[in-house]
Amino acid sequence: MNLETPALALAVLLTAAPLASAQAAKGDPATRASALLAQMTLEEKIGQLCQSFVFPGMQVDEPVAKGQLGSLLFVMNPAEANRFQRLAMEKTRLKIPLLFGFDVIHGFRTIFPAPLATAASWDPALAEKGQEIAAREAAAVGIRWSFAPMVDIARDPRWGRIVEGAGEDPYLGAAMARAQVRGFQGKDLGPERVITSVKHFAGYGAAEGGRDYDAVQIPDTQMWNVYLPPFEAAVKAGSTAVMAAYMDLNDVPATGNRWLLHDVLRGAWGFKGFVVSDADSVKSLESHGYARDAADAAVRALHAGVNMEMGFGGTAFGATLAASVKAGRVTEAQIDAAVRPILEAKYRLGLFENPYAYEAKVASVLGAAEHRAAARRAAERSAVLLRNEGSLLPLARGAAKKIAVLGTLADSKIDTVGSWVFDWQPADTVTVLAGLRQKAGAGVAVDYAPGVQVLRSSPSIFDLLRKEPRAAAWSEAQAKDELAKAVALAAGSDVAVLVLGEAQDMSGEYASRSTLALPPGQQELLEKVVATGKPVVLVLLNGRPLDISWAAQRVPAILEVWYPGSLGGEAVANLLFGDANPGGKLPLTWPLNVGQVPIYYARNLTQKTEEHAKRYWNEPHAPLYPFGYGLSYSTFAISNLKVDKASASVGSLQAGQPITVTADVENTSAVTGDEVVQLYVHQRAGSASRPIRELKGFERVSLAPREKKTVRFALGQDELRYWSGSERKWVLEAEAFDVWVGNSSAASLASSFTLTK
Ligand code: BGC
């Protein structure tokens, strides 16, 4: 069957006879799944539990045609997806469609800012919109499942995957998690939607030493209070799938961890979807020193609650489960229970009725103008202005006739889009240099010098999918020469825009770093450019906070733009020239240097007051910038903090009557801008020590000059309960609470209230 032309596709929709009797079964997805399951052989069922990568050079036609695979990942080409789908729909006995999955992390063709950047927008609606667009683009090529959102809390920026999540805070993380699930899945999983698999369940971000994949030890108080809330939020928002993490959690690998995958996920949260392993993480149960062999690994993963195994070159499920059923190590009822939610998801997605990508439509969807406009806006809203001495920014139009743009990252497309992008197109990508050239207008010279090369990591499997070749390394003489040229260019300009940070492959998976220093050569370039005495704007492109303690004292303007995506350069130009006003805030604490990590604001105080307790002998323990920090071209005043009741009973909160906190926020400048009003609370005493403050509300507010708005927050049971280490359960305690409202975690406007019995 060829569905490559719209007319033919329509004809098939209108006239096709049911492909198999099970597909004609009426009813809701659960009923249809049960009816289909009743017809399936054990081998067909196990096939649905197996997923395979399709990387260049890999052959999976045969297992697909034999019904040994229920899902494929990394198929980006719609014609190829349709070819595989035809094998499943025409060659297999029951004609069960394949489900194509992919890492649609921050866009598919149109690349949005990296997830950490999106979190810096403090705008969940923006995250939702971005993933709605990503879903539309992915669905157009036949991908109906995203391995996102990644919601791992990370408090150690050495860990490369910090760029994939929302930072250090469970409350902000939960808000971003929910929004992304809504964006991808929509209300009804229509044809332009994809299912999500919130990942990596759970605790991956706490890798010891920030080393990717390392084991984690997380006490249950931290699990419940910090690491699990964003997962719970995603599950409650309806995430169809969950991806189990790679690493050991408290000595039990997450992929074999029944407490996580069963007790917490299905028990405490009532999850009804399916769990997919991470790549080869079932087989890895053996390397962990946990399972005896592949058969044991498959049995233990299934027993723990994994439904589907993601495998690279074969799965333990496919190779061993049938024999394990025959040997009585697994029951067929267990297999049925694992298969059912996968079939249900395929029914809910409408795959049985519409298994094929509609190829004729693809071109009009990928990179649509509306998608690009949304990506540019997202990049503008994700930028965080860290410093702006003497209001160097926005650049005064007309005053800067010669702009020197320096640093290889300014002219690198791949580093503008960041990690986890595969279907991006270099031609669609606007670098900072291109954006500034486009914007500067007549009479302004924008000249460029790379100045320093950014090292790339050693080759990885993803190189197979790279669209830009790696540049050859400069010789020593060339490096010296390029540095001198860049400094000279700065010296002859009115303003230098220095773009520093990390290459795209220095953050993301297998991209942990043992240092937060600027990559080699960048600090030297920075110091030499600053020494020219010209005004310098430092634009940072990166996936983690870097050690910019030198720059933070000496460079007047610092703008953090993370990996801003396809339209990053246009966004940066708009921001630098004041056509957009930075309003993002840090979604993590920015350390002074690597010696401070792990570092996060919501810590327990433990001894003496903050000011008197000397945490380090050699330097302050305060970070460079606090969580929630970020400047604007506008100025704001936050005042009039009110708590609607000085005391309330625990029972009233449980009955759904929250405490209401209000504050006024006013734009005290002549420039329209956004402020993120943040609410923090602290419980003064209780059955366990509580963090010095915790985020429990926020709102990004846009204000015209002199405009004032009242922001309202509700503090209910969900905000004030916590998992007590002494009670070993959730508690809502009759105690006194402090509350602060302000524009960062250092907010000083304070009030209090008491909960009574
Ligand atoms: C990563 C996952 C990803 C999967 C598929 C794994 O290595 O940990 O986050 O979804 O690969 O690409």
Coordinates of C-alpha atoms in Angstrom, one line a residue, residues 164-715:
E164 CA 18.2 18.9 29.6
G165 CA 16.2 19.7 32.7
A166 CA 14.7 22.6 34.6
G167 CA 17.6 23.1 37.1
E168 CA 17.7 22.7 40.8
D169 CA 14.3 23.3 42.1
P170 CA 11.4 20.9 42.4
Y171 CA 8.6 23.5 42.3
L172 CA 9.9 25.2 39.1
G173 CA 10.7 21.7 37.8
A174 CA 7.2 20.5 38.4
A175 CA 5.7 23.5 36.7
M176 CA 7.9 22.9 33.6
A177 CA 7.2 19.2 33.7
R178 CA 3.4 19.6 33.6
A179 CA 3.5 22.3 30.9
Q180 CA 5.6 20.1 28.6
V181 CA 3.4 17.1 29.0
R182 CA 0.4 19.3 28.1
G183 CA 2.2 20.7 25.2
F184 CA 3.3 17.4 23.7
Q185 CA 0.1 15.4 24.4
G186 CA -2.6 18.0 24.3
K187 CA -5.9 17.1 25.7
D188 CA -6.8 14.3 23.4
L189 CA -3.6 13.0 21.7
G190 CA -4.9 14.3 18.3
P191 CA -3.0 13.6 15.1
E192 CA -0.5 16.4 15.7
R193 CA 0.4 15.2 19.2
V194 CA 2.8 12.8 20.6
I195 CA 2.9 10.8 23.8
T196 CA 5.6 11.7 26.4
S197 CA 7.9 9.6 28.5
V198 CA 9.0 11.6 31.5
K199 CA 12.6 10.7 32.3
H200 CA 14.9 9.5 33.8
F201 CA 13.0 7.9 36.7
A202 CA 14.6 8.7 39.1
G203 CA 17.5 10.5 40.7
Y204 CA 19.8 10.5 37.7
G205 CA 20.7 14.1 38.3
A206 CA 22.4 13.3 41.6
A207 CA 25.2 11.4 40.0
E208 CA 28.2 11.4 42.3
G209 CA 30.8 13.9 41.4
G210 CA 28.6 15.0 38.5
R211 CA 29.9 12.0 36.6
D212 CA 27.4 10.9 34.0
Y213 CA 25.8 7.5 34.8
D214 CA 27.4 7.2 38.2
A215 CA 25.5 5.7 41.0
V216 CA 23.4 7.9 43.3
Q217 CA 22.6 7.7 46.9
I218 CA 19.5 9.7 47.8
P219 CA 17.8 9.5 51.2
D220 CA 14.0 9.1 51.0
T221 CA 13.4 12.6 52.3
Q222 CA 15.3 14.0 49.4
M223 CA 13.6 11.6 47.0
W224 CA 10.1 12.7 48.1
N225 CA 10.8 16.4 48.7
V226 CA 13.2 17.1 45.8
Y227 CA 13.7 14.5 43.1
L228 CA 10.2 13.0 42.7
P229 CA 7.9 16.0 42.6
P230 CA 8.5 16.9 38.9
F231 CA 7.9 13.3 38.0
E232 CA 4.7 13.2 40.0
A233 CA 3.6 16.4 38.3
A234 CA 4.2 14.9 34.8
V235 CA 2.4 11.7 35.7
K236 CA -0.5 13.6 37.1
A237 CA -0.6 15.7 34.0
G238 CA -1.1 12.5 32.1
S239 CA 2.3 11.4 30.8
T240 CA 1.6 8.2 28.9
A241 CA 5.0 6.8 29.5
V242 CA 7.9 7.0 32.0
M243 CA 11.6 6.2 31.1
A244 CA 13.5 4.4 33.8
A245 CA 17.0 5.8 34.5
Y246 CA 20.3 4.1 33.9
M247 CA 22.0 4.3 37.3
D248 CA 21.8 2.6 40.7
L249 CA 19.5 4.3 43.1
N250 CA 20.6 3.4 46.6
D251 CA 22.3 0.3 45.3
V252 CA 19.2 -0.9 43.3
P253 CA 19.4 0.0 39.6
A254 CA 16.5 2.2 38.6
T255 CA 15.6 -0.2 35.8
G256 CA 15.2 -3.0 38.3
N257 CA 13.8 -1.0 41.1
R258 CA 10.4 -2.2 42.1
W259 CA 10.0 0.4 44.8
L260 CA 10.3 3.2 42.1
L261 CA 8.5 1.5 39.2
H262 CA 5.8 -0.1 41.2
D263 CA 5.4 1.2 44.7
V264 CA 5.8 4.8 43.9
L265 CA 4.8 5.1 40.3
R266 CA 1.8 2.7 40.1
G267 CA 1.1 2.5 43.8
A268 CA 1.4 6.0 45.3
W269 CA 0.7 7.9 42.0
G270 CA -1.7 5.5 40.3
F271 CA 0.2 5.5 36.9
K272 CA -1.6 3.5 34.3
G273 CA 0.8 4.0 31.3
F274 CA 3.9 2.1 30.4
V275 CA 7.6 2.3 31.4
V276 CA 10.3 2.1 28.9
S277 CA 13.9 1.3 29.9
D278 CA 16.7 3.7 28.9
A279 CA 18.9 2.5 26.1
D280 CA 20.2 -1.0 27.0
S281 CA 19.5 -0.3 30.6
V282 CA 17.9 -3.8 31.0
K283 CA 20.9 -5.5 29.7
S284 CA 23.0 -3.3 31.9
L285 CA 21.5 -4.8 35.0
E286 CA 24.1 -7.4 34.6
S287 CA 27.0 -4.9 34.4
H288 CA 25.7 -3.3 37.6
G289 CA 26.5 -6.5 39.4
Y290 CA 22.7 -7.0 40.0
A291 CA 21.4 -9.5 37.5
R292 CA 23.1 -12.8 36.8
D293 CA 22.7 -12.8 33.1
A294 CA 20.5 -11.3 30.3
A295 CA 17.6 -13.6 31.2
D296 CA 17.7 -12.7 34.8
A297 CA 18.0 -9.0 33.8
A298 CA 14.8 -9.2 31.7
V299 CA 12.9 -11.0 34.4
R300 CA 14.0 -8.5 37.1
A301 CA 13.2 -5.5 34.9
L302 CA 9.8 -6.8 34.0
H303 CA 9.0 -7.7 37.6
A304 CA 10.1 -4.3 38.8
G305 CA 7.7 -2.7 36.3
V306 CA 9.5 -2.1 33.0
N307 CA 7.1 -2.6 30.1
M308 CA 9.3 -2.0 27.1
E309 CA 13.0 -2.5 26.6
M310 CA 14.9 0.0 24.5
G311 CA 17.7 -1.9 22.9
F312 CA 20.7 -1.2 20.7
G313 CA 21.2 -4.2 18.6
G314 CA 18.8 -6.6 20.3
T315 CA 16.9 -6.8 23.6
A316 CA 17.1 -9.1 26.6
F317 CA 13.3 -9.2 26.5
G318 CA 13.2 -10.4 23.0
A319 CA 16.0 -12.9 23.5
T320 CA 14.9 -14.4 26.8
L321 CA 11.4 -13.7 28.0
A322 CA 9.6 -16.5 26.1
A323 CA 11.9 -19.1 27.6
S324 CA 11.4 -17.5 31.0
V325 CA 7.7 -17.8 30.7
K326 CA 8.1 -21.4 29.7
A327 CA 10.4 -22.0 32.7
G328 CA 7.8 -20.4 35.0
R329 CA 10.0 -17.4 36.0
V330 CA 7.5 -15.0 34.6
T331 CA 3.8 -15.6 34.1
E332 CA 1.9 -14.9 30.9
A333 CA -0.4 -12.7 32.9
Q334 CA 2.7 -10.5 33.7
I335 CA 3.5 -10.3 30.0
D336 CA -0.1 -9.3 29.3
A337 CA 0.0 -6.6 31.9
A338 CA 3.1 -5.2 30.4
V339 CA 1.7 -5.2 26.8
R340 CA -1.7 -3.8 27.6
P341 CA -0.8 -0.1 28.2
I342 CA 1.4 -0.1 25.1
L343 CA -1.4 -1.3 22.9
E344 CA -3.7 1.2 24.6
A345 CA -1.3 4.0 23.8
K346 CA -1.3 2.9 20.1
Y347 CA -5.1 3.0 20.1
R348 CA -5.2 6.3 21.8
L349 CA -2.8 7.8 19.2
G350 CA -5.1 6.5 16.4
L351 CA -2.2 4.5 14.9
F352 CA -4.4 1.6 14.0
E353 CA -6.5 3.9 11.8
N354 CA -3.7 6.2 10.7
P355 CA -0.4 4.4 10.9
Y356 CA 1.3 6.4 8.2
A357 CA 3.0 9.7 8.1
Y358 CA 1.3 12.0 5.5
E359 CA 4.4 12.7 3.5
A360 CA 2.9 15.4 1.3
K361 CA 2.2 17.6 4.3
V362 CA 5.7 17.3 5.9
A363 CA 7.3 20.2 4.0
S364 CA 4.6 22.7 5.1
V365 CA 4.9 21.7 8.7
L366 CA 8.6 21.5 9.4
G367 CA 10.1 24.9 10.1
A368 CA 6.8 26.8 9.4
A369 CA 7.1 30.5 9.8
E370 CA 4.8 30.4 12.9
H371 CA 7.1 27.8 14.5
R372 CA 10.1 30.0 13.9
A373 CA 8.5 33.1 15.3
A374 CA 7.6 31.1 18.5
A375 CA 11.2 29.8 18.7
R376 CA 12.6 33.4 18.5
R377 CA 10.2 34.6 21.1
A378 CA 11.2 31.6 23.3
A379 CA 14.9 32.5 23.0
E380 CA 14.2 36.1 23.9
R381 CA 12.3 35.1 27.0
S382 CA 14.9 32.5 28.1
A383 CA 17.8 34.9 28.2
V384 CA 19.1 36.1 31.6
L385 CA 20.8 39.4 32.0
L386 CA 23.5 38.8 34.6
R387 CA 25.2 42.2 34.7
N388 CA 24.6 45.6 33.1
E389 CA 26.9 48.2 34.7
G390 CA 26.3 51.7 33.5
S391 CA 23.4 50.4 31.4
L392 CA 25.7 49.4 28.5
L393 CA 22.8 47.4 27.2
P394 CA 20.7 47.9 25.3
L395 CA 23.2 49.2 22.7
A396 CA 22.4 52.7 21.7
R397 CA 21.4 52.6 18.1
G398 CA 23.6 55.0 16.1
A399 CA 26.3 55.2 18.8
A400 CA 28.0 52.0 17.9
K401 CA 29.2 52.3 14.3
K402 CA 31.7 49.5 14.5
I403 CA 30.8 46.3 16.3
A404 CA 33.4 43.6 16.8
V405 CA 31.8 40.2 17.2
L406 CA 34.3 37.8 18.7
G407 CA 34.5 34.1 19.5
T408 CA 33.9 31.0 17.4
L409 CA 30.6 30.3 19.0
A410 CA 29.2 33.6 17.5
D411 CA 29.5 32.0 14.1
S412 CA 28.7 28.3 14.8
K413 CA 25.3 27.0 13.9
I414 CA 25.5 23.7 15.8
D415 CA 26.5 25.5 18.9
T416 CA 23.5 27.9 18.6
V417 CA 21.1 25.0 18.6
G418 CA 22.7 22.9 21.4
S419 CA 22.6 19.3 22.2
W420 CA 19.8 16.7 21.4
V421 CA 19.1 18.1 18.0
F422 CA 19.2 15.8 14.9
D423 CA 16.7 17.0 12.3
W424 CA 17.8 20.6 12.5
Q425 CA 19.0 22.3 9.4
P426 CA 22.0 24.5 9.3
A427 CA 20.4 26.6 6.7
D428 CA 17.5 27.4 9.1
T429 CA 19.8 28.5 11.9
V430 CA 20.6 32.1 12.7
T431 CA 23.9 32.5 14.6
V432 CA 24.6 35.5 16.8
L433 CA 26.9 37.0 14.1
A434 CA 24.2 36.6 11.5
G435 CA 21.5 38.0 13.8
L436 CA 23.6 41.0 14.6
R437 CA 24.5 41.6 10.9
Q438 CA 20.8 41.4 10.0
K439 CA 19.8 43.8 12.7
A440 CA 22.5 46.4 12.7
G441 CA 21.3 48.2 9.6
A442 CA 23.0 50.5 7.2
G443 CA 26.0 52.4 8.4
V444 CA 27.0 49.9 11.1
A445 CA 30.0 47.6 10.4
V446 CA 29.7 44.3 12.1
D447 CA 33.1 42.5 11.8
Y448 CA 33.9 39.1 13.1
A449 CA 37.0 37.3 14.4
P450 CA 36.8 33.8 15.9
G451 CA 39.7 34.6 18.3
V452 CA 39.7 31.2 19.9
Q453 CA 38.7 27.7 18.9
V454 CA 36.4 25.7 21.1
L455 CA 37.5 22.1 21.6
R456 CA 35.0 19.4 20.8
S457 CA 34.6 16.2 22.6
S458 CA 35.9 13.0 21.3
P459 CA 33.8 11.4 18.5
S460 CA 30.6 9.8 19.6
I461 CA 27.8 7.7 18.1
F462 CA 25.9 10.9 17.4
D463 CA 28.6 11.9 14.9
L464 CA 26.7 9.6 12.6
L465 CA 24.0 12.1 12.5
R466 CA 26.0 15.3 12.6
K467 CA 25.2 17.9 10.0
E468 CA 28.3 20.1 10.4
P469 CA 31.7 18.6 10.1
R470 CA 34.1 19.1 12.9
A471 CA 36.6 21.9 12.1
A472 CA 40.2 20.9 12.0
A473 CA 42.2 22.1 15.0
W474 CA 44.3 25.2 14.6
S475 CA 48.0 25.0 14.7
E476 CA 49.8 26.8 17.6
A477 CA 50.9 29.6 15.2
Q478 CA 47.4 30.0 13.8
A479 CA 45.9 30.1 17.3
K480 CA 48.2 32.9 18.2
D481 CA 47.5 34.8 15.1
E482 CA 43.7 34.5 15.5
L483 CA 43.9 35.7 19.1
A484 CA 45.9 38.7 18.0
K485 CA 43.5 39.5 15.1
A486 CA 40.5 39.3 17.5
V487 CA 42.1 41.6 20.0
A488 CA 43.0 44.1 17.3
L489 CA 39.5 44.0 15.9
A490 CA 38.1 44.8 19.4
A491 CA 40.6 47.6 19.8
G492 CA 39.4 49.2 16.6
S493 CA 35.7 49.0 17.3
D494 CA 33.2 51.0 19.3
V495 CA 31.9 47.9 21.2
A496 CA 33.0 44.3 21.4
V497 CA 30.4 41.5 21.6
L498 CA 32.3 38.5 22.9
V499 CA 30.5 35.2 22.5
L500 CA 32.0 32.6 24.9
G501 CA 30.9 29.4 26.5
E502 CA 30.7 25.8 25.6
A503 CA 30.5 23.9 22.3
Q504 CA 27.2 22.0 21.9
D505 CA 28.7 18.6 22.8
M506 CA 30.3 19.8 26.0
S507 CA 26.9 19.5 27.7
G508 CA 24.2 16.8 27.4
E509 CA 24.7 13.1 27.6
Y510 CA 28.3 11.9 28.3
A511 CA 29.3 15.5 28.6
S512 CA 30.1 16.0 32.2
R513 CA 33.0 18.2 33.1
S514 CA 35.3 18.2 36.1
T515 CA 35.6 22.0 35.8
L516 CA 33.3 25.0 35.2
A517 CA 36.1 27.0 33.8
L518 CA 35.7 28.6 30.4
P519 CA 37.0 26.2 27.8
P520 CA 40.8 26.6 27.0
G521 CA 41.8 30.0 25.6
Q522 CA 38.6 31.8 26.2
Q523 CA 39.6 33.5 29.5
E524 CA 42.8 34.8 27.8
L525 CA 40.7 36.2 24.9
L526 CA 38.3 37.7 27.4
E527 CA 41.1 39.4 29.4
K528 CA 42.8 40.7 26.4
V529 CA 39.7 42.2 24.9
V530 CA 38.7 43.8 28.2
A531 CA 42.3 45.2 28.4
T532 CA 41.6 47.2 25.1
G533 CA 39.4 49.4 27.2
K534 CA 36.5 49.1 24.8
P535 CA 33.0 48.5 26.2
V536 CA 32.5 44.7 26.2
V537 CA 29.3 42.7 26.1
L538 CA 29.8 39.1 27.1
V539 CA 27.2 36.8 25.6
L540 CA 27.3 33.3 27.0
L541 CA 26.2 30.2 25.1
N542 CA 26.3 27.2 27.3
G543 CA 24.5 24.4 29.0
R544 CA 25.6 25.0 32.6
P545 CA 26.8 27.8 34.8
L546 CA 30.5 28.5 34.2
D547 CA 33.1 30.1 36.3
I548 CA 32.8 33.7 35.3
S549 CA 33.9 35.2 38.6
W550 CA 36.6 37.3 36.8
A551 CA 34.1 38.6 34.2
A552 CA 31.5 39.3 36.8
Q553 CA 33.8 41.9 38.3
R554 CA 35.2 43.4 35.1
V555 CA 32.9 43.0 32.1
P556 CA 30.1 45.6 32.2
A557 CA 27.4 43.5 30.5
I558 CA 26.8 39.8 30.6
L559 CA 23.9 38.1 28.9
E560 CA 23.3 34.4 29.4
V561 CA 21.5 33.0 26.3
W562 CA 22.2 29.2 26.9
Y563 CA 21.7 27.3 23.6
P564 CA 19.0 29.6 22.2
G565 CA 17.9 27.4 19.2
S566 CA 17.3 28.0 15.5
L567 CA 16.4 31.7 15.9
G568 CA 19.0 32.3 18.6
G569 CA 20.9 34.9 16.7
E570 CA 17.9 37.0 15.9
A571 CA 16.8 36.8 19.6
V572 CA 20.2 37.9 20.8
A573 CA 20.3 40.8 18.3
N574 CA 16.8 41.9 19.5
L575 CA 18.0 41.7 23.1
L576 CA 21.2 43.6 22.5
F577 CA 19.5 46.3 20.6
G578 CA 16.6 46.6 23.0
D579 CA 13.9 45.3 20.7
A580 CA 13.4 42.6 23.4
N581 CA 13.9 43.1 27.1
P582 CA 15.6 40.3 29.1
G583 CA 13.3 38.9 31.7
G584 CA 14.6 35.4 32.4
K585 CA 15.8 34.3 35.8
L586 CA 18.3 31.7 36.8
P587 CA 16.7 28.2 37.3
L588 CA 19.8 27.3 39.4
T589 CA 22.3 28.7 41.8
W590 CA 25.3 30.1 39.9
P591 CA 28.4 29.0 41.8
L592 CA 31.5 31.1 42.1
N593 CA 33.6 28.2 41.1
V594 CA 33.6 24.4 40.9
G595 CA 34.7 24.0 44.5
Q596 CA 31.3 25.1 45.7
V597 CA 29.3 22.4 44.0
P598 CA 26.9 20.8 44.7
I599 CA 25.2 24.1 45.6
Y600 CA 21.5 25.1 45.8
Y601 CA 19.5 27.7 47.7
A602 CA 17.0 25.4 49.4
R603 CA 19.5 24.0 51.9
N604 CA 19.1 23.4 55.6
L605 CA 21.0 25.8 57.8
T606 CA 22.2 23.4 60.5
Q607 CA 24.6 25.6 62.4
K608 CA 24.5 29.3 63.5
T609 CA 23.1 32.0 61.3
E610 CA 24.0 32.3 57.7
E611 CA 26.3 35.3 58.2
H612 CA 28.2 33.9 61.1
A613 CA 28.9 30.4 60.0
K614 CA 32.0 30.3 58.0
R615 CA 31.6 27.5 55.5
Y616 CA 34.9 27.9 53.7
W617 CA 38.2 29.1 55.2
N618 CA 39.5 30.6 52.0
E619 CA 36.5 32.3 50.4
P620 CA 32.9 33.1 50.8
H621 CA 30.4 30.3 50.5
A622 CA 27.8 32.5 48.8
P623 CA 27.3 31.8 45.1
L624 CA 28.0 34.3 42.4
Y625 CA 24.3 34.7 41.6
P626 CA 21.4 33.3 43.6
F627 CA 18.7 31.1 42.2
G628 CA 15.9 33.1 40.6
Y629 CA 18.2 36.1 39.8
G630 CA 18.2 38.1 36.6
L631 CA 18.1 41.7 35.5
S632 CA 16.1 43.7 33.0
Y633 CA 16.4 46.9 31.1
S634 CA 13.4 48.0 33.2
T635 CA 13.4 48.5 37.0
F636 CA 10.7 47.1 39.2
A637 CA 9.5 47.7 42.8
I638 CA 7.8 44.9 44.7
S639 CA 5.8 46.1 47.7
N640 CA 2.7 45.7 49.8
L641 CA 3.2 42.1 50.8
K642 CA 0.0 40.8 52.4
V643 CA -0.9 37.4 53.9
D644 CA -4.7 37.1 54.1
K645 CA -4.7 35.4 57.5
A646 CA -2.2 35.5 60.3
S647 CA -3.2 32.0 61.2
A648 CA -5.2 29.1 59.7
S649 CA -5.8 25.6 60.8
V650 CA -4.2 22.6 59.2
G651 CA -7.7 21.3 58.6
S652 CA -8.8 24.3 56.6
L653 CA -5.8 23.8 54.3
Q654 CA -6.7 20.1 54.0
A655 CA -10.2 21.1 53.1
G656 CA -8.9 23.2 50.2
Q657 CA -8.9 26.7 51.7
P658 CA -5.4 28.0 51.1
I659 CA -3.6 31.0 52.6
T660 CA -3.5 33.8 50.0
V661 CA -0.4 35.9 49.7
T662 CA -0.5 39.1 47.5
A663 CA 2.1 41.6 46.6
D664 CA 2.3 44.6 44.2
V665 CA 4.8 44.8 41.4
E666 CA 5.4 48.0 39.6
N667 CA 7.5 48.9 36.6
T668 CA 9.3 52.0 37.9
S669 CA 11.1 52.7 34.6
A670 CA 10.2 54.0 31.2
V671 CA 10.7 50.7 29.4
T672 CA 8.2 47.9 29.1
G673 CA 9.5 44.8 30.7
D674 CA 8.9 41.5 32.6
E675 CA 9.5 40.7 36.2
V676 CA 9.2 37.3 37.7
V677 CA 7.6 37.6 41.1
Q678 CA 8.7 34.8 43.3
L679 CA 7.3 33.5 46.6
Y680 CA 9.4 31.6 49.1
V681 CA 8.5 30.0 52.4
H682 CA 10.3 28.6 55.4
Q683 CA 8.8 26.4 58.1
R684 CA 10.4 27.6 61.4
A685 CA 10.2 24.3 63.3
G686 CA 8.7 20.8 62.8
S687 CA 9.3 17.1 63.0
A688 CA 12.3 17.6 60.7
S689 CA 14.6 20.5 59.7
R690 CA 13.3 22.5 56.8
P691 CA 15.3 24.4 54.1
I692 CA 16.0 28.0 54.8
R693 CA 13.6 28.9 52.0
E694 CA 11.7 27.1 49.2
L695 CA 10.0 28.4 46.1
K696 CA 6.3 27.9 46.4
G697 CA 4.9 30.3 43.8
F698 CA 6.0 32.5 40.9
E699 CA 4.5 34.5 38.1
R700 CA 6.1 36.3 35.2
V701 CA 4.4 39.6 34.8
S702 CA 4.7 42.0 31.8
L703 CA 4.4 45.6 32.7
A704 CA 4.2 48.8 30.7
P705 CA 6.1 51.8 32.0
R706 CA 4.7 52.8 35.5
E707 CA 2.2 50.0 35.3
K708 CA 1.4 48.2 38.6
K709 CA -0.2 44.8 39.1
T710 CA -1.1 42.7 42.1
V711 CA 0.2 39.2 42.1
R712 CA -1.7 36.5 44.0
F713 CA -0.3 33.2 45.3
A714 CA -2.1 30.4 47.1
L715 CA -0.4 28.4 49.8

